[in-house]
mmCIF file of N, CA and C in Angstrom:
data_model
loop_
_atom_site.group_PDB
_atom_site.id
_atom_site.type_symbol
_atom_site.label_atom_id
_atom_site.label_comp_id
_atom_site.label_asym_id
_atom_site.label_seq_id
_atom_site.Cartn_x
_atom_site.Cartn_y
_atom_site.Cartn_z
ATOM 1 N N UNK G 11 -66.861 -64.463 154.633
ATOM 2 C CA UNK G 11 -66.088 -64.463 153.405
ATOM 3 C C UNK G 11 -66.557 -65.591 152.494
ATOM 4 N N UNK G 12 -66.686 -65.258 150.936
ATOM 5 C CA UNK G 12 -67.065 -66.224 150.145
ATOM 6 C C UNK G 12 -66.059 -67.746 150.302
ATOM 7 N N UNK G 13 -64.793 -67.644 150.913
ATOM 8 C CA UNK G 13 -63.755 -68.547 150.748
ATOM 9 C C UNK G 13 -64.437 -69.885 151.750
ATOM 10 N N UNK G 14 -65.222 -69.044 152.721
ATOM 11 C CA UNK G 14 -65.595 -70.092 153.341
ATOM 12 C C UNK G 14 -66.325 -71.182 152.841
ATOM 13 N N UNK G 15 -67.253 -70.643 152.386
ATOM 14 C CA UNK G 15 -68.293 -71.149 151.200
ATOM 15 C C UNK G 15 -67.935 -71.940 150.245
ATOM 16 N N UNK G 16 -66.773 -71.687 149.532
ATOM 17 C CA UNK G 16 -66.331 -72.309 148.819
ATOM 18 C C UNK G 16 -64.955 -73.908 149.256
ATOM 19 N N UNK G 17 -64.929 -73.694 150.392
ATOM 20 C CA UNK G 17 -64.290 -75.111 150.730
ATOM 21 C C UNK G 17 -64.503 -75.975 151.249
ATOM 22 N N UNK G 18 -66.048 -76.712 150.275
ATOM 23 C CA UNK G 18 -66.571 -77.720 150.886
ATOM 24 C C UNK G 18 -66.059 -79.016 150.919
ATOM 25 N N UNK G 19 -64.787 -79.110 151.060
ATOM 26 C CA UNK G 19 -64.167 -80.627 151.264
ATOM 27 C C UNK G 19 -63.325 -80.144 152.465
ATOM 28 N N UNK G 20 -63.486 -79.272 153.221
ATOM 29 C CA UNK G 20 -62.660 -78.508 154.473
ATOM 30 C C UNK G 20 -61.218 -78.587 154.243
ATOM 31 N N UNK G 21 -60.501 -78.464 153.051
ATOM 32 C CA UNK G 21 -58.901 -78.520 152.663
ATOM 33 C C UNK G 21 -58.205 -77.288 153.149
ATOM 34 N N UNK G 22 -59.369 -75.920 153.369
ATOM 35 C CA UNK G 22 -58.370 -74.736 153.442
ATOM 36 C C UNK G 22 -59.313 -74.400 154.875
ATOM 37 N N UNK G 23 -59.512 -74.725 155.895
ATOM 38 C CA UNK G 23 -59.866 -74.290 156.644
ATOM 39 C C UNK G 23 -59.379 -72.683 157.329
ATOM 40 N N UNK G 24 -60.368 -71.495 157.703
ATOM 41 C CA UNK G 24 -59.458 -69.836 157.864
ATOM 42 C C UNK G 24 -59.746 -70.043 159.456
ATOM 43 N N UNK G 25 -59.001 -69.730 160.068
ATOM 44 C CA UNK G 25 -58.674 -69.554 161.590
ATOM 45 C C UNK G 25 -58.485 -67.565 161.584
ATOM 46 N N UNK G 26 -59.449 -67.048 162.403
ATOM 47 C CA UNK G 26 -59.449 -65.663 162.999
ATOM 48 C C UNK G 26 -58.415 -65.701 164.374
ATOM 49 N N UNK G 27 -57.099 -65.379 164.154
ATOM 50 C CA UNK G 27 -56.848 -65.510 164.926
ATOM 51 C C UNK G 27 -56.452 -64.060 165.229
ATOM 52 N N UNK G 28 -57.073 -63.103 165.458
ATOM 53 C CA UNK G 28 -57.156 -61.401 165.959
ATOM 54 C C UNK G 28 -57.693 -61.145 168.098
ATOM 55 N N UNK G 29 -56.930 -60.522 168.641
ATOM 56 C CA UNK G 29 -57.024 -60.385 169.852
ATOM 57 C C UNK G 29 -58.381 -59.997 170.446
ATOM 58 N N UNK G 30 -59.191 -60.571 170.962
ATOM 59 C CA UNK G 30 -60.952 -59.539 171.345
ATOM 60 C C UNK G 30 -60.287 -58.980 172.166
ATOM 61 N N UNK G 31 -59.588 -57.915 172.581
ATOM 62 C CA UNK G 31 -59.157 -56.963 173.099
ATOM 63 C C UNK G 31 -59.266 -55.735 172.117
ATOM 64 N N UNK G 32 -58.495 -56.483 171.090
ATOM 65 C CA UNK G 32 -58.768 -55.174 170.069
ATOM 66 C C UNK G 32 -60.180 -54.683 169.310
ATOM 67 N N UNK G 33 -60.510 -54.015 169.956
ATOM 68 C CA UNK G 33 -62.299 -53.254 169.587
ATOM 69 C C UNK G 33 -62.126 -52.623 168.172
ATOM 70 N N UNK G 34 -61.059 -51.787 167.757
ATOM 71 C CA UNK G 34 -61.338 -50.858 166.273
ATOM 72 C C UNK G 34 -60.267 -50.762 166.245
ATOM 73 N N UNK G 35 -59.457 -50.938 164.973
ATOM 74 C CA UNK G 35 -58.192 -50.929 163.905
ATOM 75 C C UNK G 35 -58.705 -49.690 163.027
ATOM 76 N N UNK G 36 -58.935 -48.500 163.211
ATOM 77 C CA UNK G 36 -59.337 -47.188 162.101
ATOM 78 C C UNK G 36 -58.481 -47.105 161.019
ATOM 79 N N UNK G 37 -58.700 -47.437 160.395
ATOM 80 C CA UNK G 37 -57.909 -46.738 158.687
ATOM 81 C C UNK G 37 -58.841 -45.985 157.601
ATOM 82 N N UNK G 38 -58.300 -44.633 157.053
ATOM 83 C CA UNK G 38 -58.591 -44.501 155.893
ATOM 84 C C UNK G 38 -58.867 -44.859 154.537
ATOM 85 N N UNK G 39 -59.408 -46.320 154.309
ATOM 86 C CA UNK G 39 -59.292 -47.147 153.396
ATOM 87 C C UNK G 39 -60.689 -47.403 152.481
ATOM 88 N N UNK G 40 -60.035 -47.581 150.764
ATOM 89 C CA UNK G 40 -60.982 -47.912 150.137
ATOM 90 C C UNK G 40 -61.157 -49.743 150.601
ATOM 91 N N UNK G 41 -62.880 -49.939 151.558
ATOM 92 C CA UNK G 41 -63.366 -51.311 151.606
ATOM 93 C C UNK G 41 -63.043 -52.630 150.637
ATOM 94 N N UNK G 42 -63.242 -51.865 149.426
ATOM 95 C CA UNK G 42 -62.880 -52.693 148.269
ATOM 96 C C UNK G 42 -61.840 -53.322 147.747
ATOM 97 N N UNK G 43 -61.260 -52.235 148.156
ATOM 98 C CA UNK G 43 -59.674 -52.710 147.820
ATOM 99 C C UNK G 43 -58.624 -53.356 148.583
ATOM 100 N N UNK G 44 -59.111 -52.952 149.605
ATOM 101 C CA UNK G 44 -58.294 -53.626 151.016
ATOM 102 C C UNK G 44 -59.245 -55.544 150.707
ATOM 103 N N UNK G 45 -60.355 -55.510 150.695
ATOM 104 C CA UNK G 45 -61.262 -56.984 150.822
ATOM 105 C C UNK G 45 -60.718 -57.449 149.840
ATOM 106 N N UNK G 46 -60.340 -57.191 148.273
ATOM 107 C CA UNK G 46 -59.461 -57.733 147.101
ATOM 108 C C UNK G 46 -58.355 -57.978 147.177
ATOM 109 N N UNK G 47 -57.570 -57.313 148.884
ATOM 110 C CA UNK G 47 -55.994 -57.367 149.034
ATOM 111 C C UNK G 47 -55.893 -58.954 149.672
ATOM 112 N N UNK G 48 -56.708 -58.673 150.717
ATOM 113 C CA UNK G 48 -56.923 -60.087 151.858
ATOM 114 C C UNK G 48 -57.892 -61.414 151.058
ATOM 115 N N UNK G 49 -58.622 -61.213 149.625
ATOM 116 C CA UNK G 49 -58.975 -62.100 148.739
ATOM 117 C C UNK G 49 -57.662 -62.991 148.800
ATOM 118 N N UNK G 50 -57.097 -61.873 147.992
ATOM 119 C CA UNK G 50 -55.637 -62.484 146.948
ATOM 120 C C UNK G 50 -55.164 -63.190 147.730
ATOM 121 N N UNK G 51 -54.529 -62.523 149.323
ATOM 122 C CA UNK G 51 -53.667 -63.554 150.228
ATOM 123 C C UNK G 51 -54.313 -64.993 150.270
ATOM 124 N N UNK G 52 -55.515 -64.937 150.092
ATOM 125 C CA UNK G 52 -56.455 -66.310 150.791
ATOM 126 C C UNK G 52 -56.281 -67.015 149.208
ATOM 127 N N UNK G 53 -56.597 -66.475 148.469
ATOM 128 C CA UNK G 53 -56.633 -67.181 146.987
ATOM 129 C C UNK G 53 -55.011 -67.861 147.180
ATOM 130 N N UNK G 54 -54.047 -67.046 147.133
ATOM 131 C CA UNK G 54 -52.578 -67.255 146.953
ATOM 132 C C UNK G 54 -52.219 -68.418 147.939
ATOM 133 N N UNK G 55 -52.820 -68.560 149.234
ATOM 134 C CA UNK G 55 -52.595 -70.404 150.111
ATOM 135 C C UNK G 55 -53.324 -70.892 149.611
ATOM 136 N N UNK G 56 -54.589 -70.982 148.766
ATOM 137 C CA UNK G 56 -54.861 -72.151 147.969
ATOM 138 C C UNK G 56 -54.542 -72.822 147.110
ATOM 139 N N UNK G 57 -54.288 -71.961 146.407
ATOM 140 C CA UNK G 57 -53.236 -72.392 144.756
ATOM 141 C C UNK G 57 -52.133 -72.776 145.305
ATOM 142 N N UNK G 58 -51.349 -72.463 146.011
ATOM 143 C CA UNK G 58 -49.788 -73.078 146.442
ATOM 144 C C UNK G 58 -49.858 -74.307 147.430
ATOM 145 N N UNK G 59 -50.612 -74.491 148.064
ATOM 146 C CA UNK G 59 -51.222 -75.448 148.586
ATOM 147 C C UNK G 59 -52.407 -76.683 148.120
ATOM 148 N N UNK G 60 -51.735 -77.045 147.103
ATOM 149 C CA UNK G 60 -52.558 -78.329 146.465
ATOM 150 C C UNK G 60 -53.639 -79.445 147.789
ATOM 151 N N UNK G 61 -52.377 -79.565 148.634
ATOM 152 C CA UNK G 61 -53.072 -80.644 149.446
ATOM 153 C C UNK G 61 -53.975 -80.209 150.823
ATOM 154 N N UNK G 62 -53.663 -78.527 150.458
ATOM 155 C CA UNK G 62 -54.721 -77.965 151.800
ATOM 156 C C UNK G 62 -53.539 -77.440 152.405
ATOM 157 N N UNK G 63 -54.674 -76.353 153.432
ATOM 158 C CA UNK G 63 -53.273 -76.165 155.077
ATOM 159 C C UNK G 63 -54.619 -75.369 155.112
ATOM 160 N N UNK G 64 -54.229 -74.646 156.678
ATOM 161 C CA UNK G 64 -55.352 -73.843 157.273
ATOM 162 C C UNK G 64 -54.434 -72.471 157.123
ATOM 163 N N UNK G 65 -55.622 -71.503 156.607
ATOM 164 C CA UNK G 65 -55.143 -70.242 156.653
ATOM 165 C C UNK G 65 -55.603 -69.177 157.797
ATOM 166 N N UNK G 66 -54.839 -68.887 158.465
ATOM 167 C CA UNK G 66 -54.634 -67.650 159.571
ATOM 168 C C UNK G 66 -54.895 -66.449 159.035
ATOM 169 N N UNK G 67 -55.608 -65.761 159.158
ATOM 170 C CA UNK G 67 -56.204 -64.184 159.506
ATOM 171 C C UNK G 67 -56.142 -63.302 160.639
ATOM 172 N N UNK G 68 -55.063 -62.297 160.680
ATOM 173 C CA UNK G 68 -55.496 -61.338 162.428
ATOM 174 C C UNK G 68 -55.598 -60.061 161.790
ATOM 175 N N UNK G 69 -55.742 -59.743 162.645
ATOM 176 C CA UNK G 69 -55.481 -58.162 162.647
ATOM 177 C C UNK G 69 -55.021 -57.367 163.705
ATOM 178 N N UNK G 70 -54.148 -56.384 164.155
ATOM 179 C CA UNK G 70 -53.842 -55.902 164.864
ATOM 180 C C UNK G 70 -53.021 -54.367 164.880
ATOM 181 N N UNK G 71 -52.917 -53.608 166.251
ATOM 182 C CA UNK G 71 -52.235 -52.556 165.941
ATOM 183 C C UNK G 71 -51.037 -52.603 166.262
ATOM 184 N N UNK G 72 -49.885 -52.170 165.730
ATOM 185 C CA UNK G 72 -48.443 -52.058 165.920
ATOM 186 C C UNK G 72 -47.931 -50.769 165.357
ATOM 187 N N UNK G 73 -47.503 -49.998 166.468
ATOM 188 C CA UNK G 73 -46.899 -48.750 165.533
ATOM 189 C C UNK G 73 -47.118 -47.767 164.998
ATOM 190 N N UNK G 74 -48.885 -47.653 165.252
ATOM 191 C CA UNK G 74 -49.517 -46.632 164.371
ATOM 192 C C UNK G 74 -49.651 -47.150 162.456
ATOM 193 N N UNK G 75 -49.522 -48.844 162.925
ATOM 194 C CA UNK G 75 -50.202 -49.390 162.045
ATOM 195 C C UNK G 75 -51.505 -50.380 162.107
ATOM 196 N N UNK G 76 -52.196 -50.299 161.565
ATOM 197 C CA UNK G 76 -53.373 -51.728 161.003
ATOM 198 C C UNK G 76 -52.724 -52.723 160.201
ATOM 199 N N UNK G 77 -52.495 -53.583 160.919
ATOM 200 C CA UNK G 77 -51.468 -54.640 160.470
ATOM 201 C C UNK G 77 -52.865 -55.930 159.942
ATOM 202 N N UNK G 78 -52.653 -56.329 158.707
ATOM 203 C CA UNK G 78 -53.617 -57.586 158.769
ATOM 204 C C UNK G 78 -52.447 -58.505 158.291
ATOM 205 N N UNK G 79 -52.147 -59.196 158.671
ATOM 206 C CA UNK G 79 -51.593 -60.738 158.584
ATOM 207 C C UNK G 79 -52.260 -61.852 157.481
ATOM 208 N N UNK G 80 -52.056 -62.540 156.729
ATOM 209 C CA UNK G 80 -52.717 -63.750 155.914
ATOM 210 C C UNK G 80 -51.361 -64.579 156.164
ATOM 211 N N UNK G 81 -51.702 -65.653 156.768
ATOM 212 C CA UNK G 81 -50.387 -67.125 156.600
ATOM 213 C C UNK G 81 -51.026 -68.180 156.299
ATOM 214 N N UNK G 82 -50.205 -68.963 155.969
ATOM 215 C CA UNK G 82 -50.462 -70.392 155.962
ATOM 216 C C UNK G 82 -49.538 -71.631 157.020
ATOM 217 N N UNK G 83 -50.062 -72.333 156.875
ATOM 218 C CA UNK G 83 -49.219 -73.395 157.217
ATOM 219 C C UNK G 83 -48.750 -74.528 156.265
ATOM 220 N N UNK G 84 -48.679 -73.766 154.755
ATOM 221 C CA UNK G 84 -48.601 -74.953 153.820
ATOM 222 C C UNK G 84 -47.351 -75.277 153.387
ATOM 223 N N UNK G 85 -46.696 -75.467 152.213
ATOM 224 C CA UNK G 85 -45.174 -75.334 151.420
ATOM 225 C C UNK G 85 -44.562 -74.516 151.730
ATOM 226 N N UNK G 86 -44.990 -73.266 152.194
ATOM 227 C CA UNK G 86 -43.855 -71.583 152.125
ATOM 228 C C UNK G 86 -43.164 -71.757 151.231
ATOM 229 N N UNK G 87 -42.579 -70.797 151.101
ATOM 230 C CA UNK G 87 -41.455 -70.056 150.464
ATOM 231 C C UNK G 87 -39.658 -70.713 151.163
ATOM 232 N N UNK G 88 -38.799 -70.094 150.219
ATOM 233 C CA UNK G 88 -37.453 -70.187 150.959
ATOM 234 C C UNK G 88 -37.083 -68.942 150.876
ATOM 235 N N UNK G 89 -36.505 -68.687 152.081
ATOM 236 C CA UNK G 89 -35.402 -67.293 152.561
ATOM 237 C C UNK G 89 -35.433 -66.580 151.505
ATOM 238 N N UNK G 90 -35.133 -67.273 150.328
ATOM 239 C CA UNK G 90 -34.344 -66.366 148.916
ATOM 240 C C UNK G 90 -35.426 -65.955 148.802
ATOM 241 N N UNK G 91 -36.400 -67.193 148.168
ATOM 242 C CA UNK G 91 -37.859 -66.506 147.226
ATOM 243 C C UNK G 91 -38.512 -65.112 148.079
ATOM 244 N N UNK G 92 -38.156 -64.953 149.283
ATOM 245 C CA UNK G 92 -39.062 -64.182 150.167
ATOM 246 C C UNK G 92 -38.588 -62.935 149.986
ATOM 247 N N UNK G 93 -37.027 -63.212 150.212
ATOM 248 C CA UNK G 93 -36.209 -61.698 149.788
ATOM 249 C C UNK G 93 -36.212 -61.638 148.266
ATOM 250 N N UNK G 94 -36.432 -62.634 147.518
ATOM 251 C CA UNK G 94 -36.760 -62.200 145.873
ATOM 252 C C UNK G 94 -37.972 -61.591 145.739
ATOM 253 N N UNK G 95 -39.456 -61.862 146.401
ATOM 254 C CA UNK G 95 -40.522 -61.381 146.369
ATOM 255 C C UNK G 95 -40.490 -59.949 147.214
ATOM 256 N N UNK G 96 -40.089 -59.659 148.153
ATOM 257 C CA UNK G 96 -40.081 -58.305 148.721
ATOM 258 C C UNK G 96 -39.488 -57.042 148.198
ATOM 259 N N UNK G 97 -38.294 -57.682 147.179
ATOM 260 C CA UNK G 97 -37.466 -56.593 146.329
ATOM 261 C C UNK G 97 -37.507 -56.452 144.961
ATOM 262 N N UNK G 98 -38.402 -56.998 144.564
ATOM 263 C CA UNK G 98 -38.786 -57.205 143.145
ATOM 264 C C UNK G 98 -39.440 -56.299 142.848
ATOM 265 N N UNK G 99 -39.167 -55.170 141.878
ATOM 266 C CA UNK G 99 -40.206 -54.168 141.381
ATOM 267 C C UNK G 99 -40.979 -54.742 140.947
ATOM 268 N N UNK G 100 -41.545 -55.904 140.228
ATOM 269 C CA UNK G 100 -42.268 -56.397 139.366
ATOM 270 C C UNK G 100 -41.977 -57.631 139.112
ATOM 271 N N UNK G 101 -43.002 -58.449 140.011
ATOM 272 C CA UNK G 101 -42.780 -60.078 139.657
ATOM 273 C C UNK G 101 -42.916 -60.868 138.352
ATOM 274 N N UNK G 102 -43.429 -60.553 137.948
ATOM 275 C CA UNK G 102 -44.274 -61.108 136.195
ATOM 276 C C UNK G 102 -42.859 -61.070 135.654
ATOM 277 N N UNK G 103 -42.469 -61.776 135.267
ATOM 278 C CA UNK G 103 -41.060 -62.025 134.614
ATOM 279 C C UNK G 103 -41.460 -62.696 133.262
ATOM 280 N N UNK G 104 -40.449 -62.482 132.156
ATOM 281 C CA UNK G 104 -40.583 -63.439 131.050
ATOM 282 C C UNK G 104 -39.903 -64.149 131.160
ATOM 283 N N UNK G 105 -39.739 -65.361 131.393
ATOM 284 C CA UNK G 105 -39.005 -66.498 131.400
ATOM 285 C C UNK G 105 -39.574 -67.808 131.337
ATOM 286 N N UNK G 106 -39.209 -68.593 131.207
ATOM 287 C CA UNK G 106 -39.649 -70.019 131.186
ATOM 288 C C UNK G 106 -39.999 -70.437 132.239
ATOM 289 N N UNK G 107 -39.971 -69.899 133.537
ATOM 290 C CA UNK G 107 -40.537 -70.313 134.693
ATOM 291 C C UNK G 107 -41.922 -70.564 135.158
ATOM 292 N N UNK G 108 -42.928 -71.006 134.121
ATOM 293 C CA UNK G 108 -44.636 -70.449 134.238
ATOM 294 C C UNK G 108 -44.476 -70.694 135.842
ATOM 295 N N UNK G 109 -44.353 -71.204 137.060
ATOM 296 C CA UNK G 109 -44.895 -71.296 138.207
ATOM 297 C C UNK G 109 -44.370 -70.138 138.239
ATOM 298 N N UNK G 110 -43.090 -69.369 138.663
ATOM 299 C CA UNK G 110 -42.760 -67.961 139.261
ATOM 300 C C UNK G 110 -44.023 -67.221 138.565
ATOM 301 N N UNK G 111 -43.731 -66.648 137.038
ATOM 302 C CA UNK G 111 -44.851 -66.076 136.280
ATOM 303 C C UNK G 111 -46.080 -65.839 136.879
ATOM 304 N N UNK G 112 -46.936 -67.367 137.669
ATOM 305 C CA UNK G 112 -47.937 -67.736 137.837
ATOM 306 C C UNK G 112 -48.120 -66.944 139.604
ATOM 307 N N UNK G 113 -46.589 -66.636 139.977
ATOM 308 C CA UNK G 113 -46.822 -66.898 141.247
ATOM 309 C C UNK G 113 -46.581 -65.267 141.974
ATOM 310 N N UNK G 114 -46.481 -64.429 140.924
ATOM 311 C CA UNK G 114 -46.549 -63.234 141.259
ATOM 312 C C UNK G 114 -47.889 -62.297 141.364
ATOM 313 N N UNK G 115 -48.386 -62.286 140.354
ATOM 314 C CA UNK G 115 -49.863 -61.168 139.881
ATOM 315 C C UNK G 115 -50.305 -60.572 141.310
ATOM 316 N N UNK G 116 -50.996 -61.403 142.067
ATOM 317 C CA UNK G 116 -51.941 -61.172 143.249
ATOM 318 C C UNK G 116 -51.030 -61.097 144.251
ATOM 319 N N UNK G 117 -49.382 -60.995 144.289
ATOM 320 C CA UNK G 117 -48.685 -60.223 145.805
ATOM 321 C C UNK G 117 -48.460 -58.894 145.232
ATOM 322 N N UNK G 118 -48.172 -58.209 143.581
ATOM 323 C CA UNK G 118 -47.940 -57.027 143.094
ATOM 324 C C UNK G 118 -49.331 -56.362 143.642
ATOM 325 N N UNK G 119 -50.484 -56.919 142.901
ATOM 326 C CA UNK G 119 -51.714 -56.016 143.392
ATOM 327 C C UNK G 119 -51.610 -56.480 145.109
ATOM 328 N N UNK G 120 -51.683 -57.201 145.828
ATOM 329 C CA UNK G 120 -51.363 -56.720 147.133
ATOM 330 C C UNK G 120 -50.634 -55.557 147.785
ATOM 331 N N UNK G 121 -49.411 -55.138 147.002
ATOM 332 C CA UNK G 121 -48.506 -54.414 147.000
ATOM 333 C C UNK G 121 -49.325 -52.818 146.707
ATOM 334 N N UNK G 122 -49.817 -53.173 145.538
ATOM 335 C CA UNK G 122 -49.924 -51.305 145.023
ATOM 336 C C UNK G 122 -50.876 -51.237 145.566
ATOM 337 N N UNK G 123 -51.846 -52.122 145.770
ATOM 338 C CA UNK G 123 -53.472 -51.601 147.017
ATOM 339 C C UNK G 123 -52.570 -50.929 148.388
ATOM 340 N N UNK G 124 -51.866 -51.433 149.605
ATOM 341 C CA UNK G 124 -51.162 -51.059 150.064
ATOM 342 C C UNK G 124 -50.608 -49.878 150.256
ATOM 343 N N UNK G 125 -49.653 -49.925 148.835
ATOM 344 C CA UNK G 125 -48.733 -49.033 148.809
ATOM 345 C C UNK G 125 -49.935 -47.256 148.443
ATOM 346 N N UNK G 126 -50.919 -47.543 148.045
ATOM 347 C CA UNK G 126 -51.720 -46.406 147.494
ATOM 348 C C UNK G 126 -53.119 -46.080 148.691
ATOM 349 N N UNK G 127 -52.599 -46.602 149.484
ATOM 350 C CA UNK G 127 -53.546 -46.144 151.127
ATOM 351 C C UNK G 127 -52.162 -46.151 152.134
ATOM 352 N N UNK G 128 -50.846 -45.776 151.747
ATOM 353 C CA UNK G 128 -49.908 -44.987 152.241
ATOM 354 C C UNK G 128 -49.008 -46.046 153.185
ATOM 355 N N UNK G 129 -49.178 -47.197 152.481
ATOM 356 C CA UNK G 129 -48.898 -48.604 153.583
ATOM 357 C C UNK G 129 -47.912 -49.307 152.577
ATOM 358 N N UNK G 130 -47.699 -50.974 153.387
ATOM 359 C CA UNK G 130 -46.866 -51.310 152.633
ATOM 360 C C UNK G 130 -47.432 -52.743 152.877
ATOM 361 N N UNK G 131 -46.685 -53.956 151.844
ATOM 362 C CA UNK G 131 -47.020 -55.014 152.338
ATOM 363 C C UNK G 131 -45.292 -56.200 152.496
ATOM 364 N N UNK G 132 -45.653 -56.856 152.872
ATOM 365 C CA UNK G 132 -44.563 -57.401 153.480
ATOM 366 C C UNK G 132 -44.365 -58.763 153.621
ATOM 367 N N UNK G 133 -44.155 -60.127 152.770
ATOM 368 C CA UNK G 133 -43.698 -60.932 152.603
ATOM 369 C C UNK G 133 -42.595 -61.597 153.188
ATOM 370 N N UNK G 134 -43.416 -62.717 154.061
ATOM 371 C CA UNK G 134 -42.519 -63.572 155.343
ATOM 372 C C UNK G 134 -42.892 -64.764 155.046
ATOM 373 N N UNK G 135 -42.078 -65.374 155.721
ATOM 374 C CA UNK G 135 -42.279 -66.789 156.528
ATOM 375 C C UNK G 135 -42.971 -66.960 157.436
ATOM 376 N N UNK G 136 -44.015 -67.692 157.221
ATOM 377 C CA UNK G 136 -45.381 -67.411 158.433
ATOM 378 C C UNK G 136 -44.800 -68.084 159.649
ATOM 379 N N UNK G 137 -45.163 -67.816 160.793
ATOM 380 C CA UNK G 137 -45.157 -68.558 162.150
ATOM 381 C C UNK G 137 -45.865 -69.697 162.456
ATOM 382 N N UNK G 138 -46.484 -70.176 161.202
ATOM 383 C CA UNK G 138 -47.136 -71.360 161.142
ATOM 384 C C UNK G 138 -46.175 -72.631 160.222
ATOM 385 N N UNK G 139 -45.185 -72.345 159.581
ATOM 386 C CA UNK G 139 -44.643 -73.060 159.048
ATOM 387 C C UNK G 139 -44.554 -72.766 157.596
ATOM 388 N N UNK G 140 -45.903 -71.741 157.128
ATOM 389 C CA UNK G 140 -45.415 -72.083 155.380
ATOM 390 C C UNK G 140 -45.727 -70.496 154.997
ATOM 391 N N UNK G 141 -46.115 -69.946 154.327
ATOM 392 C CA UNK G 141 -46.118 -68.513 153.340
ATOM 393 C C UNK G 141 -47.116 -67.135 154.150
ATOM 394 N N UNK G 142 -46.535 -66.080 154.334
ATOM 395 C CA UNK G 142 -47.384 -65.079 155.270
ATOM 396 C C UNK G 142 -46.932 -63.634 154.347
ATOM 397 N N UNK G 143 -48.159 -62.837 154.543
ATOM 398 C CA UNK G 143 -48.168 -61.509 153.732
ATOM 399 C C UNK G 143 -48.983 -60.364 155.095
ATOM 400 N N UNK G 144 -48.161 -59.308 155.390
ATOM 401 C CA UNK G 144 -48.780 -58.430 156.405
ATOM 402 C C UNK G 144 -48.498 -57.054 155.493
ATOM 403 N N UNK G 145 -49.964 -57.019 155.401
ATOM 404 C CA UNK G 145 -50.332 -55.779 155.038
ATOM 405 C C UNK G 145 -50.526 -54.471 155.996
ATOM 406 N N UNK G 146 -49.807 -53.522 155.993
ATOM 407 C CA UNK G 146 -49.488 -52.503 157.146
ATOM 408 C C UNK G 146 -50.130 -51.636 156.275
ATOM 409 N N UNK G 147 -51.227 -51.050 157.160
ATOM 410 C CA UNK G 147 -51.867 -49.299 156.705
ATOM 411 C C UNK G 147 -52.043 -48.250 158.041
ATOM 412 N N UNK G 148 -51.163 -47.499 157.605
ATOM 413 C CA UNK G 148 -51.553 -46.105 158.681
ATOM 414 C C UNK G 148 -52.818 -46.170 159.398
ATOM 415 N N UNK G 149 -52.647 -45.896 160.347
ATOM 416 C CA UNK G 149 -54.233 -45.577 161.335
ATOM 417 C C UNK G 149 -54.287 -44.086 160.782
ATOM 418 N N UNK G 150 -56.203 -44.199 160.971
ATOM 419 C CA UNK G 150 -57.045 -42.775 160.894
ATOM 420 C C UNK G 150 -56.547 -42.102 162.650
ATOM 421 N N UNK G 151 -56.393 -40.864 162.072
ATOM 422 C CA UNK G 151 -56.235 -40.284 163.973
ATOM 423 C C UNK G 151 -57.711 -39.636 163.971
#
């Protein structure tokens, strides 16, 4: 990934943390769009994370899903913002808030990439301490 490349002061270090058990996650998916989904997550712990954190990557199956995971261990979110971000038709708000404003764009396009390969995405509290996005797509049978 270019992200790697680009953090030559090691502030955002990415940890693979996916099972070698799991051999193939099959989905029907445009490459492009899914790699622009898991961009955004990685872009989105940098910007919210001024002073760094390490970002987590897996992947796995659950359910007759391809689950990919992006967390951090940085600031997170609170309870509210998480259930404000998951139920929000549309984050981009007009208001005086430029950080909210600022802090939506790239979880909506997370969302409709997702939502338009028959999946969904899903906004948590990472298990690392700070901000997590699991993108769920149907398996190919």
């Amino acid at each position: 990934m270019d992200f790697i490349n680009m953090d030559v002061d090691g502030r955002y270090p990415i940890e693979w943390e996916t099972d070698e058990e799991l051999a193939v996650c099959r989905i029907c998916a445009d490459k492009e769009l899914i790699k622009r989904a898991v961009s955004n997550l990685i872009q989105n712990s940098m910007n919210h994370n001024e002073d760094g954190c390490t970002v987590y990557v897996a992947v796995e199956e659950i359910k007759g899903y391809c689950v990919i995971s992006v967390e951090d261990n940085g600031t997170g979110a609170s309870e509210e913002e998480v259930e404000r971000l998951n139920h929000a038709p549309h984050y981009m708000v007009c208001d005086t808030n430029t950080r909210e404003q600022r802090h939506g764009l790239g979880l909506l396009i997370v969302k409709q990439i997702a939502e338009s390969h028959g999946g969904k995405a899903e906004i948590t509290r990472s298990g690392y301490g700070g901000f997590g996005v699991k993108l769920m797509l149907p398996l190919s049978i």
